[in-house]
Amino acid sequence: MLKRRKRELKFVEGRPQESEWKRFIRVFFGRRIVLFGLIVVALYIIVAIFAPWIAPYDYKTISSTILSQPSAEHWLGTDTVGRDVLSRLIFGVRPTLIVGSVTILIAAVAGTILGLLAGYFGGWIQTIIMRFIDALMGFPMILLALLIASLLGGGLKNIVIALGIALIAGFARVMCAQTLTIKENDYIIAGRSLGLTNFRLMWKHIIPNAFPPMIILATMNIGMVILMEAGLSFLGVGIQQPDAAWGSMVSAGYNRLTSNPALSVAPGIAIMLIVFSLNMVGDGLRDALDPRLRGTL
Amino acid sequence: MKRFIMALFITVLVVGIFLGSCGEPEETTTAPTTAPTSAPTSAPTSAPTSAPTSAPTSAPTSAPTVTPQYGGVLRMITPMDPTVLGYPAESAGRATYYQYAILERMIIYAPDVWQNQNYQGILATSYTFENDMKTWTFQLREGVKFHDGTDWNASAAKWNFELRKEAGNSTTFNSMESCNILGPHTVQINFSSPANTFEVELATGIYFISPTSFENAGTTQEERIDWARGHPVGTGPFKFVEAILGDHVTYERFDDYWAGKPYLEGVEFIIVPDATTSKNMMIAGEADAYIYSEFKETLELEAMDGFYARYCKHHTPEGIWPAALEPDSHMYDKKVREAIEYAIDREAIIAAISLGSPEVEIMYQAPIPGDPAYRPDFGRHYDLNKAKQLMREAGLENGFETTIYVRSITGRWADMALFVQAMLAEIKITVNIEMINPGQYMTYLLFGWPADTLFISGIPNEPISNFVAARDYACSPAGVPKWNYSTVQTPEMCALWNELKAATSPEATRAAYVALSHQAMDDAVGIYMMDWPDTAVFADYVKDCDWIAYSTKVWNANTTWMAPH
Amino acid sequence: MVTYIIRRLIQAVFILLILTFIVFGAVRLLPGDPLLMFLNATDIEALSPEALDQARHELGLDRNLVVQYGIWLGDILQGDWGKSLHFKNANVLQMIGQRMPVTIHLGVLAFFFSSVIGITLGVIAAVRRGRWADTVATLLANTAITIPIFWLGIIMMLVFSVELEWLPVAGYTPINEDFWLSTRKLIMPVICLMIGSLGAVARLTRTSMLEVIRQDYIRTAWSKGLRERAIVIKHALKNSLIPVITVMGLQVRFIFGGAVLVEKVFAIPGMGRLMVEAVDGSDYPVIQGAVLVIGIIVVLTNLIVDISYGWFDPRVRYE
């Protein structure tokens, strides 16, 4: 630890120029906790891909041995219809990651488009879009998601859509602010005078430049989405049986904390670990990509 | 390499922190409770307890060994908010139990109602009917006062009946032709058609409020109704104090209660939506009773010291109901319905969801043992071969796809849906499980279910089974709302249903009911699975509380008292 | 400044109009016929299709959506917020009036503690960057936001109320009725509610503090020999709080969201539970009224946040 601090002081004093990519690698992988996060995320993805080979049982098969305590056959016991909790946990990575990533993808794409249009064209387009976004921001996300999910009905697809819509506002705001800053840059003004089309300017110049803050926001939000899914299933709207994301598993098992703790503690810890890891990765990305920190790290 | 080792170290550290912060509660809390799955807990204590204290009048005499004590506020946890409290023309639905201690009915179910269909008098001491059940005469109890000090008499009764007629939302009162006062405490009511379910309605849903308070509450009828909805003024043992939605409802003792001063100072309902929280509150002593308790929490609390539980049977049979109204749907075919029933192993399902409790009984038909329509040997027991054969006969050996609607994503109905899904897969029926919210459920229930689907639900049941049959097997044209617990309507059933509705004597009603019930069971209207008990948990010191002692529709709050604790 | 505020207020009105209209439309698409929630009749056969249509007409449910919205808006402005469909005697404005103070009580406490603790953790982490204090503070802040809060609530309840018997299990007591009981009842809900915001505030404080600490004027102050603490608090903290204030403004929304879960676990009669129950039962007037009130609060806090920038950063001009 001490050694690291010394090195840092040296950087502050002035460091030789290094390429953007090299700096990214150095800063991003420099913090051990970020590395830890990355390893966990990678492990989760591996588990998701190889779930059928890793899981000891099929996650759907019900049996008559219900609510058994952890044992040699069932490491984490069985649930209320006799399914193996460990297998459900392993297969649960898939919907959990799908909820996390697809939701963010929906929100990021929609948010980027709205924010870009608003920021680039300005004027009444900006006013309309941003007031609309402000209106969405005027409402707690989980309630918005609950409302949309009640409207569409439960199920993986609808939960993803509901959470996605609830998250659009944050992305649109950041994108709009980014676009406003970037479009004042000389190269955009120059590009415009050269007669480049709006689409080309947006696609080739603004989006790539606005990418870093968006990717940071996205990473940070994945964890939140996973937690929100847990909250939604606690409120009674969630992914449909027999599939289960960890959020649904926690909310299905929280009332048996005293008798069968594994039912909700296992998915709960799994959620905590992935959310923690994703936040760390997001932190690392911000350190590595945020231009304001460029001189200091 | 060094970095990797460092990362590994941090992994261990972080996991350690996680485990440290979460492991603690498991260890500290497993000790006191026993797992609900473990051996069926104490059957004897749960039998419909302490000799039902019959009529409220007999309360002082029925005191068993200890002398009841005055004082104390009974704090009862309940998951539901109150709805309408003091305007009887609007039903409070399931939340009607908030009315039991403040408003009274003319008659209520007697303790032997399930065996003999008997009633006991509250605001009426006796009644007769004649003229093909069209004319009913009531002798009212004397010396009864409303909470506002006015008297209960024939004109108050007449006024209440007319209020119901004016509201226009009851078939029975819509056919009321006249209401006559025959004496200060005698009232007669005339209907244009036989009112053969009037007794049940009187015993379950017709409360009486003070005309004086109502009339003084506003200048327009609308204002008065609005006031009454939130301000019940009745004759019950307790007076209404306040209702804060989502938080609590409080009552205080009514000293002039006709059957003697109630023991309790007051009653407080604490509204707690979450069952785990409710259980924890009971353990921590923050409440004296937990009514409409979740089954699992009931078993868990009963297994602890200091609590007793009560299981009230027969009020909520639960099962799976097919939507079979469309002639081109698979389930229109009786063979398919029967195949589904034969494919479902009730014993396996109930063994799992009853958590080993003997309080849940398997059902194979709607009538309960002792009911005139009960047939001991009737029932489509689990028989996979028969199910497959029936599917073959129906030309569906390759199965079909359907949806099963469930009202919650967790809990016993969700578990039941999973079992049904697995069992029906054996006869090649693919079942998709879909969750619906209460609003959607009500809409489907009243306006009909999507064709060719199944849904899981409880059916509210009453001891007077002809009333239930008339509701459940109603024959009405499409578009007219009705309770669609069953959507099977065969011509035979419709004929018998019309006979039941037209019955003009108790004997004829009974005969028509038995015939209709048998026909409905033979036609496989639905899969009655189990008799799910309504439950409540009490702290040991709550005595002589007849809450759900034999019916969920009765609570004589004046007899309840609390020992020092 | 005044014109800025006026302009922002006008904008706020538009935002609220859009918000309420979106929700108005969405609510009407909710599955389930609201009429059935309203009627809740035991004797449904008594209601002919004509009678149902009549009831629908009386509630105004048969009209064009925009017309319905217009009528609703007009009524709201006249102080008639309608009545709950489910709790027929309950005036929506009264219901909100009963429940809003509860959520505000809970929310203000959560907001206060998450800000104070979050900023403290963030400052410690930044000033002691790289040392164990930084690691512990960062870990604390980051672990806190990873726990599903309803689950944390139940775990805390089991430990502190059932096992240790230190705190009441659940419920709410108004602060003016019994201060001590009220506070004891709120300890666990407030911890659950603040924990998410706490992490976000701490992380942001740390980052922006790190930036500011390296600015020239701080280094100048340092070289002048002022005491470390004075520098940090006076200069660095004030400057690094600007982005933090933005996040704190957003926390208002998160706290309302968290209240939805916390209120259910701890049986607290607040806005969150009101909203969830209303959505569940398609109780239109309640949903709409609650959305409007929550919207007003969120929009106003954002305005206050924007104005308070000026206090922290004199460079900000209101245009």
CSV table of N, CA and C in Angstrom, one decimal, chain B residues 13-14 17-18 21-22 24-25 28-29 32 81-84 90-93 168-172 174 201 226 229-230 243-247 271-274 276-277 280-281 283-284 286 437-440 442-443 446-447 470-471 474 479-483 497 501, chain C residues 30-34 36-49 52 56 83 86-90 95 98-99 135 139 143 146 151 154-155 157-159 161-163 165 167-172 185 263-269 273 277 279-282:
chain,number,residue,atom,x,y,z
B,13,LEU,N,-11.4,-12.0,1.4
B,13,LEU,CA,-11.8,-11.0,2.4
B,13,LEU,C,-13.2,-10.5,2.2
B,14,VAL,N,-13.6,-10.2,0.9
B,14,VAL,CA,-14.9,-9.7,0.6
B,14,VAL,C,-16.0,-10.8,0.9
B,17,ILE,N,-16.5,-10.9,4.4
B,17,ILE,CA,-17.4,-9.8,5.0
B,17,ILE,C,-18.8,-10.1,4.7
B,18,PHE,N,-19.1,-10.6,3.5
B,18,PHE,CA,-20.5,-10.9,3.1
B,18,PHE,C,-21.0,-12.0,4.1
B,21,SER,N,-21.6,-10.7,7.5
B,21,SER,CA,-22.8,-9.9,7.8
B,21,SER,C,-24.1,-10.6,7.6
B,22,CYS,N,-24.1,-11.7,6.9
B,22,CYS,CA,-25.3,-12.4,6.7
B,22,CYS,C,-25.5,-13.7,7.4
B,24,GLU,N,-24.8,-14.3,10.5
B,24,GLU,CA,-25.2,-14.1,11.9
B,24,GLU,C,-26.7,-14.5,12.1
B,25,PRO,N,-27.6,-13.8,11.3
B,25,PRO,CA,-29.0,-14.1,11.6
B,25,PRO,C,-29.4,-15.5,11.5
B,28,THR,N,-28.4,-17.2,14.8
B,28,THR,CA,-29.1,-16.8,16.0
B,28,THR,C,-30.5,-17.1,16.0
B,29,THR,N,-31.1,-17.3,14.8
B,29,THR,CA,-32.6,-17.4,14.8
B,29,THR,C,-33.1,-18.8,14.6
B,32,PRO,N,-34.8,-21.1,18.2
B,32,PRO,CA,-36.1,-21.2,18.9
B,32,PRO,C,-37.2,-21.9,18.1
B,81,ASP,N,-57.1,-4.0,4.6
B,81,ASP,CA,-57.7,-2.7,5.0
B,81,ASP,C,-59.2,-2.9,5.1
B,82,PRO,N,-59.8,-2.0,5.9
B,82,PRO,CA,-61.3,-2.0,5.8
B,82,PRO,C,-61.8,-1.3,4.6
B,83,THR,N,-62.9,-1.6,4.1
B,83,THR,CA,-63.5,-0.8,3.0
B,83,THR,C,-64.7,0.0,3.5
B,84,VAL,N,-65.9,-0.5,3.1
B,84,VAL,CA,-67.1,0.2,3.6
B,84,VAL,C,-67.4,-0.3,5.0
B,90,GLU,N,-73.7,-1.4,0.6
B,90,GLU,CA,-72.5,-1.7,-0.1
B,90,GLU,C,-71.7,-2.8,0.7
B,91,SER,N,-71.4,-3.9,0.0
B,91,SER,CA,-70.7,-4.9,0.7
B,91,SER,C,-69.3,-4.6,0.9
B,92,ALA,N,-68.8,-5.0,2.1
B,92,ALA,CA,-67.4,-4.7,2.4
B,92,ALA,C,-66.5,-5.9,1.9
B,93,GLY,N,-67.1,-6.8,1.1
B,93,GLY,CA,-66.4,-7.9,0.6
B,93,GLY,C,-65.8,-8.8,1.7
B,168,GLY,N,-80.7,-0.6,-4.7
B,168,GLY,CA,-81.0,-1.3,-6.0
B,168,GLY,C,-79.9,-2.3,-6.4
B,169,ASN,N,-79.0,-2.7,-5.5
B,169,ASN,CA,-78.0,-3.6,-6.0
B,169,ASN,C,-78.1,-5.0,-5.4
B,170,SER,N,-79.3,-5.4,-5.0
B,170,SER,CA,-79.5,-6.7,-4.5
B,170,SER,C,-80.7,-7.3,-5.1
B,171,THR,N,-80.5,-8.5,-5.7
B,171,THR,CA,-81.7,-9.2,-6.3
B,171,THR,C,-82.8,-9.4,-5.3
B,172,THR,N,-82.5,-9.8,-4.1
B,172,THR,CA,-83.5,-10.0,-3.1
B,172,THR,C,-84.3,-8.8,-2.8
B,174,ASN,N,-84.5,-6.1,-4.6
B,174,ASN,CA,-85.1,-5.5,-5.8
B,174,ASN,C,-86.5,-6.1,-5.9
B,201,GLU,N,-78.6,-14.6,3.5
B,201,GLU,CA,-78.3,-13.2,3.4
B,201,GLU,C,-78.4,-12.5,4.7
B,226,ASP,N,-72.2,8.8,2.1
B,226,ASP,CA,-70.8,9.0,2.2
B,226,ASP,C,-70.3,9.0,3.6
B,229,ARG,N,-70.5,5.5,5.2
B,229,ARG,CA,-69.5,4.5,4.7
B,229,ARG,C,-68.3,4.5,5.7
B,230,GLY,N,-68.0,5.6,6.3
B,230,GLY,CA,-66.9,5.7,7.2
B,230,GLY,C,-67.2,5.8,8.7
B,243,ALA,N,-60.7,4.9,11.8
B,243,ALA,CA,-60.0,3.9,10.9
B,243,ALA,C,-59.0,4.7,10.1
B,244,ILE,N,-57.7,4.4,10.2
B,244,ILE,CA,-56.7,5.0,9.4
B,244,ILE,C,-56.2,3.9,8.5
B,245,LEU,N,-56.5,4.1,7.2
B,245,LEU,CA,-56.2,3.1,6.2
B,245,LEU,C,-54.7,2.8,6.2
B,246,GLY,N,-54.4,1.5,6.1
B,246,GLY,CA,-53.0,1.1,6.1
B,246,GLY,C,-52.4,1.0,7.4
B,247,ASP,N,-53.1,1.4,8.5
B,247,ASP,CA,-52.4,1.5,9.8
B,247,ASP,C,-53.3,0.8,10.8
B,271,ILE,N,-53.0,-3.1,10.9
B,271,ILE,CA,-53.0,-3.6,9.5
B,271,ILE,C,-51.5,-3.8,9.1
B,272,VAL,N,-51.2,-5.1,8.9
B,272,VAL,CA,-49.8,-5.4,8.5
B,272,VAL,C,-49.8,-6.3,7.3
B,273,PRO,N,-49.3,-5.8,6.1
B,273,PRO,CA,-49.4,-6.5,4.9
B,273,PRO,C,-48.6,-7.8,4.8
B,274,ASP,N,-47.4,-7.8,5.5
B,274,ASP,CA,-46.5,-8.9,5.3
B,274,ASP,C,-46.6,-9.9,6.4
B,276,THR,N,-44.5,-12.3,7.4
B,276,THR,CA,-43.3,-12.5,8.2
B,276,THR,C,-43.3,-11.5,9.3
B,277,THR,N,-43.6,-10.2,8.9
B,277,THR,CA,-43.6,-9.1,9.9
B,277,THR,C,-44.7,-9.4,10.9
B,280,ASN,N,-43.4,-11.9,13.4
B,280,ASN,CA,-42.5,-11.3,14.3
B,280,ASN,C,-43.1,-10.5,15.3
B,281,MET,N,-44.2,-9.7,14.9
B,281,MET,CA,-44.9,-8.9,15.9
B,281,MET,C,-45.5,-9.7,17.0
B,283,ILE,N,-44.5,-12.7,18.0
B,283,ILE,CA,-43.4,-13.2,18.9
B,283,ILE,C,-43.0,-12.1,19.9
B,284,ALA,N,-42.9,-10.9,19.3
B,284,ALA,CA,-42.4,-9.8,20.2
B,284,ALA,C,-43.4,-9.2,21.1
B,286,GLU,N,-46.2,-7.7,20.3
B,286,GLU,CA,-46.8,-6.4,19.9
B,286,GLU,C,-48.3,-6.5,19.5
B,437,ASN,N,-53.1,-10.0,-11.7
B,437,ASN,CA,-53.3,-9.1,-10.5
B,437,ASN,C,-54.7,-9.1,-10.1
B,438,PRO,N,-55.0,-8.7,-8.9
B,438,PRO,CA,-56.4,-8.8,-8.4
B,438,PRO,C,-57.5,-8.1,-9.3
B,439,GLY,N,-57.1,-7.0,-9.9
B,439,GLY,CA,-58.0,-6.3,-10.8
B,439,GLY,C,-58.4,-7.2,-12.0
B,440,GLN,N,-57.4,-7.8,-12.5
B,440,GLN,CA,-57.6,-8.7,-13.7
B,440,GLN,C,-58.4,-9.9,-13.2
B,442,MET,N,-60.6,-10.2,-10.8
B,442,MET,CA,-62.0,-9.9,-10.6
B,442,MET,C,-62.7,-9.7,-12.0
B,443,THR,N,-62.0,-9.1,-12.9
B,443,THR,CA,-62.7,-8.9,-14.2
B,443,THR,C,-63.0,-10.3,-14.9
B,446,LEU,N,-65.9,-12.1,-13.1
B,446,LEU,CA,-67.2,-11.7,-13.3
B,446,LEU,C,-67.6,-11.7,-14.8
B,447,PHE,N,-66.7,-11.4,-15.7
B,447,PHE,CA,-67.1,-11.4,-17.1
B,447,PHE,C,-66.7,-12.6,-17.9
B,470,ALA,N,-76.4,-22.1,-6.0
B,470,ALA,CA,-77.2,-21.2,-6.8
B,470,ALA,C,-76.2,-20.1,-7.4
B,471,ARG,N,-75.2,-19.7,-6.7
B,471,ARG,CA,-74.2,-18.8,-7.1
B,471,ARG,C,-73.3,-19.4,-8.1
B,474,ALA,N,-74.7,-20.8,-11.6
B,474,ALA,CA,-75.7,-19.9,-12.3
B,474,ALA,C,-75.7,-20.1,-13.8
B,479,GLY,N,-72.3,-12.3,-21.3
B,479,GLY,CA,-72.3,-10.8,-21.2
B,479,GLY,C,-72.9,-10.4,-19.9
B,480,VAL,N,-73.7,-11.2,-19.3
B,480,VAL,CA,-74.3,-10.8,-18.0
B,480,VAL,C,-73.3,-11.3,-16.9
B,481,PRO,N,-72.8,-10.3,-16.1
B,481,PRO,CA,-71.8,-10.7,-15.1
B,481,PRO,C,-72.4,-11.7,-14.1
B,482,LYS,N,-71.6,-12.6,-13.7
B,482,LYS,CA,-71.9,-13.6,-12.6
B,482,LYS,C,-70.6,-14.1,-12.1
B,483,TRP,N,-70.7,-14.8,-11.0
B,483,TRP,CA,-69.4,-15.3,-10.4
B,483,TRP,C,-69.0,-16.6,-11.2
B,497,TRP,N,-80.9,-25.7,-12.2
B,497,TRP,CA,-80.6,-24.5,-11.5
B,497,TRP,C,-81.9,-23.6,-11.5
B,501,LYS,N,-83.9,-22.1,-8.3
B,501,LYS,CA,-84.2,-20.7,-8.1
B,501,LYS,C,-85.7,-20.5,-7.8
C,30,LEU,N,-54.3,-0.5,-17.5
C,30,LEU,CA,-54.1,-1.6,-16.5
C,30,LEU,C,-55.2,-2.7,-16.7
C,31,PRO,N,-54.7,-3.9,-16.6
C,31,PRO,CA,-55.7,-5.0,-16.7
C,31,PRO,C,-56.8,-4.9,-15.6
C,32,GLY,N,-58.0,-5.3,-15.9
C,32,GLY,CA,-59.0,-5.2,-14.9
C,32,GLY,C,-59.9,-4.1,-15.0
C,33,ASP,N,-61.2,-4.3,-14.8
C,33,ASP,CA,-62.2,-3.3,-14.9
C,33,ASP,C,-62.3,-2.5,-13.6
C,34,PRO,N,-62.0,-1.2,-13.6
C,34,PRO,CA,-62.0,-0.5,-12.3
C,34,PRO,C,-63.4,-0.5,-11.7
C,36,LEU,N,-65.3,-2.8,-11.3
C,36,LEU,CA,-65.6,-3.9,-10.4
C,36,LEU,C,-64.9,-3.7,-9.0
C,37,MET,N,-63.8,-2.9,-9.0
C,37,MET,CA,-63.3,-2.5,-7.7
C,37,MET,C,-64.2,-1.6,-7.0
C,38,PHE,N,-64.9,-0.8,-7.8
C,38,PHE,CA,-65.8,0.2,-7.2
C,38,PHE,C,-67.1,-0.5,-6.6
C,39,LEU,N,-67.6,-1.4,-7.4
C,39,LEU,CA,-68.9,-2.0,-7.0
C,39,LEU,C,-68.8,-3.0,-6.0
C,40,ASN,N,-67.8,-3.9,-6.2
C,40,ASN,CA,-67.5,-4.9,-5.2
C,40,ASN,C,-68.8,-5.6,-4.7
C,41,ALA,N,-69.7,-5.8,-5.6
C,41,ALA,CA,-71.1,-6.3,-5.2
C,41,ALA,C,-71.1,-7.7,-4.8
C,42,THR,N,-71.9,-8.0,-3.7
C,42,THR,CA,-72.0,-9.4,-3.4
C,42,THR,C,-73.0,-10.1,-4.3
C,43,ASP,N,-73.9,-9.3,-4.8
C,43,ASP,CA,-75.0,-9.8,-5.5
C,43,ASP,C,-74.9,-9.3,-7.0
C,44,ILE,N,-73.9,-9.8,-7.6
C,44,ILE,CA,-73.6,-9.2,-8.9
C,44,ILE,C,-74.7,-9.5,-10.0
C,45,GLU,N,-75.5,-10.5,-9.7
C,45,GLU,CA,-76.5,-10.8,-10.7
C,45,GLU,C,-77.6,-9.6,-10.8
C,46,ALA,N,-77.6,-8.9,-9.7
C,46,ALA,CA,-78.6,-7.8,-9.6
C,46,ALA,C,-78.2,-6.7,-10.6
C,47,LEU,N,-77.0,-6.7,-11.0
C,47,LEU,CA,-76.5,-5.6,-11.9
C,47,LEU,C,-76.6,-6.1,-13.3
C,48,SER,N,-77.6,-5.6,-14.0
C,48,SER,CA,-77.8,-5.9,-15.4
C,48,SER,C,-76.6,-5.1,-16.2
C,49,PRO,N,-76.4,-5.5,-17.4
C,49,PRO,CA,-75.4,-4.8,-18.2
C,49,PRO,C,-75.7,-3.3,-18.3
C,52,LEU,N,-74.6,-1.6,-15.1
C,52,LEU,CA,-73.1,-1.5,-15.2
C,52,LEU,C,-72.7,-0.3,-16.0
C,56,ARG,N,-70.8,3.1,-14.9
C,56,ARG,CA,-69.6,3.5,-15.6
C,56,ARG,C,-69.7,4.9,-16.0
C,83,LYS,N,-62.4,10.4,-5.2
C,83,LYS,CA,-62.5,9.4,-4.1
C,83,LYS,C,-61.9,8.1,-4.6
C,86,HIS,N,-61.7,2.0,-4.4
C,86,HIS,CA,-61.8,0.8,-3.5
C,86,HIS,C,-62.3,1.1,-2.1
C,87,PHE,N,-61.7,2.2,-1.5
C,87,PHE,CA,-62.2,2.6,-0.2
C,87,PHE,C,-63.2,3.8,-0.4
C,88,LYS,N,-64.4,3.5,-0.6
C,88,LYS,CA,-65.3,4.4,-1.3
C,88,LYS,C,-65.5,5.7,-0.5
C,89,ASN,N,-65.3,5.7,0.8
C,89,ASN,CA,-65.5,6.9,1.6
C,89,ASN,C,-64.3,7.7,1.7
C,90,ALA,N,-63.2,7.2,1.1
C,90,ALA,CA,-61.9,7.8,1.3
C,90,ALA,C,-61.6,8.9,0.3
C,95,MET,N,-56.5,11.0,2.0
C,95,MET,CA,-55.6,9.8,2.1
C,95,MET,C,-54.2,10.2,2.0
C,98,GLN,N,-52.9,12.0,4.9
C,98,GLN,CA,-52.6,11.2,6.1
C,98,GLN,C,-51.2,10.5,5.9
C,99,ARG,N,-50.9,10.1,4.6
C,99,ARG,CA,-49.8,9.3,4.4
C,99,ARG,C,-48.5,10.0,4.0
C,135,THR,N,-10.0,1.9,2.2
C,135,THR,CA,-10.5,0.6,1.8
C,135,THR,C,-11.7,0.3,2.6
C,139,LEU,N,-15.3,-0.1,0.9
C,139,LEU,CA,-16.0,-1.4,1.0
C,139,LEU,C,-17.4,-1.2,1.7
C,143,THR,N,-20.7,-2.1,-0.3
C,143,THR,CA,-21.4,-3.3,0.1
C,143,THR,C,-22.8,-2.9,0.4
C,146,THR,N,-25.5,-3.1,-2.2
C,146,THR,CA,-25.7,-4.4,-3.0
C,146,THR,C,-26.8,-5.2,-2.3
C,151,TRP,N,-35.1,-7.5,2.1
C,151,TRP,CA,-34.4,-8.7,2.7
C,151,TRP,C,-33.6,-8.2,3.9
C,154,ILE,N,-36.0,-7.6,6.8
C,154,ILE,CA,-36.4,-8.8,7.5
C,154,ILE,C,-35.3,-9.4,8.4
C,155,ILE,N,-34.1,-9.3,7.9
C,155,ILE,CA,-32.9,-9.8,8.6
C,155,ILE,C,-32.7,-9.0,9.9
C,157,MET,N,-34.9,-7.2,11.4
C,157,MET,CA,-36.1,-7.4,12.3
C,157,MET,C,-35.9,-8.7,13.1
C,158,LEU,N,-35.4,-9.7,12.4
C,158,LEU,CA,-35.1,-11.0,13.2
C,158,LEU,C,-34.1,-10.8,14.2
C,159,VAL,N,-33.0,-10.0,13.9
C,159,VAL,CA,-31.9,-9.9,14.8
C,159,VAL,C,-32.3,-8.9,16.0
C,161,SER,N,-35.2,-7.2,16.7
C,161,SER,CA,-36.5,-7.1,17.4
C,161,SER,C,-36.8,-8.5,18.0
C,162,VAL,N,-36.7,-9.5,17.2
C,162,VAL,CA,-37.1,-10.8,17.7
C,162,VAL,C,-36.1,-11.5,18.6
C,163,GLU,N,-34.8,-11.4,18.3
C,163,GLU,CA,-33.8,-12.1,19.1
C,163,GLU,C,-33.4,-11.2,20.2
C,165,GLU,N,-34.5,-8.1,21.0
C,165,GLU,CA,-35.6,-7.3,21.6
C,165,GLU,C,-35.2,-5.9,21.9
C,167,LEU,N,-35.6,-3.3,19.6
C,167,LEU,CA,-36.4,-2.4,18.8
C,167,LEU,C,-37.8,-3.0,18.6
C,168,PRO,N,-38.8,-2.1,18.4
C,168,PRO,CA,-40.1,-2.7,18.0
C,168,PRO,C,-40.1,-3.3,16.6
C,169,VAL,N,-40.9,-4.3,16.4
C,169,VAL,CA,-40.9,-5.0,15.1
C,169,VAL,C,-41.3,-4.1,14.0
C,170,ALA,N,-42.4,-3.5,14.1
C,170,ALA,CA,-43.0,-2.8,12.9
C,170,ALA,C,-44.0,-1.7,13.4
C,171,GLY,N,-44.5,-1.0,12.4
C,171,GLY,CA,-45.5,0.0,12.7
C,171,GLY,C,-44.9,1.4,12.7
C,172,TYR,N,-45.8,2.4,12.9
C,172,TYR,CA,-45.4,3.8,12.8
C,172,TYR,C,-46.2,4.5,13.9
C,185,LYS,N,-39.1,3.1,16.5
C,185,LYS,CA,-39.8,2.3,15.4
C,185,LYS,C,-39.2,2.6,14.1
C,263,GLU,N,-41.8,0.3,3.5
C,263,GLU,CA,-43.1,0.5,4.1
C,263,GLU,C,-43.9,-0.8,4.2
C,264,LYS,N,-43.7,-1.6,3.1
C,264,LYS,CA,-44.4,-2.9,3.2
C,264,LYS,C,-43.8,-3.8,4.2
C,265,VAL,N,-42.5,-3.9,4.3
C,265,VAL,CA,-41.9,-4.8,5.3
C,265,VAL,C,-42.2,-4.3,6.7
C,266,PHE,N,-42.1,-3.0,7.0
C,266,PHE,CA,-42.3,-2.6,8.3
C,266,PHE,C,-43.7,-2.0,8.6
C,267,ALA,N,-44.7,-2.4,7.8
C,267,ALA,CA,-46.1,-2.0,8.0
C,267,ALA,C,-46.2,-0.5,8.3
C,268,ILE,N,-45.6,0.3,7.5
C,268,ILE,CA,-45.7,1.8,7.8
C,268,ILE,C,-46.7,2.3,6.8
C,269,PRO,N,-47.7,3.1,7.3
C,269,PRO,CA,-48.7,3.6,6.4
C,269,PRO,C,-48.3,4.8,5.6
C,273,ARG,N,-46.7,2.4,0.1
C,273,ARG,CA,-47.7,1.3,0.2
C,273,ARG,C,-49.0,1.7,-0.5
C,277,GLU,N,-50.7,-0.5,-3.4
C,277,GLU,CA,-52.0,-1.1,-3.3
C,277,GLU,C,-53.0,-0.5,-4.3
C,279,VAL,N,-52.1,0.5,-7.4
C,279,VAL,CA,-51.8,-0.1,-8.7
C,279,VAL,C,-52.4,-1.5,-8.7
C,280,ASP,N,-52.2,-2.2,-7.6
C,280,ASP,CA,-52.7,-3.6,-7.6
C,280,ASP,C,-54.2,-3.6,-7.8
C,281,GLY,N,-54.9,-2.6,-7.2
C,281,GLY,CA,-56.4,-2.7,-7.3
C,281,GLY,C,-57.0,-1.8,-8.4
C,282,SER,N,-56.1,-1.3,-9.3
C,282,SER,CA,-56.6,-0.4,-10.4
C,282,SER,C,-57.4,0.8,-9.8
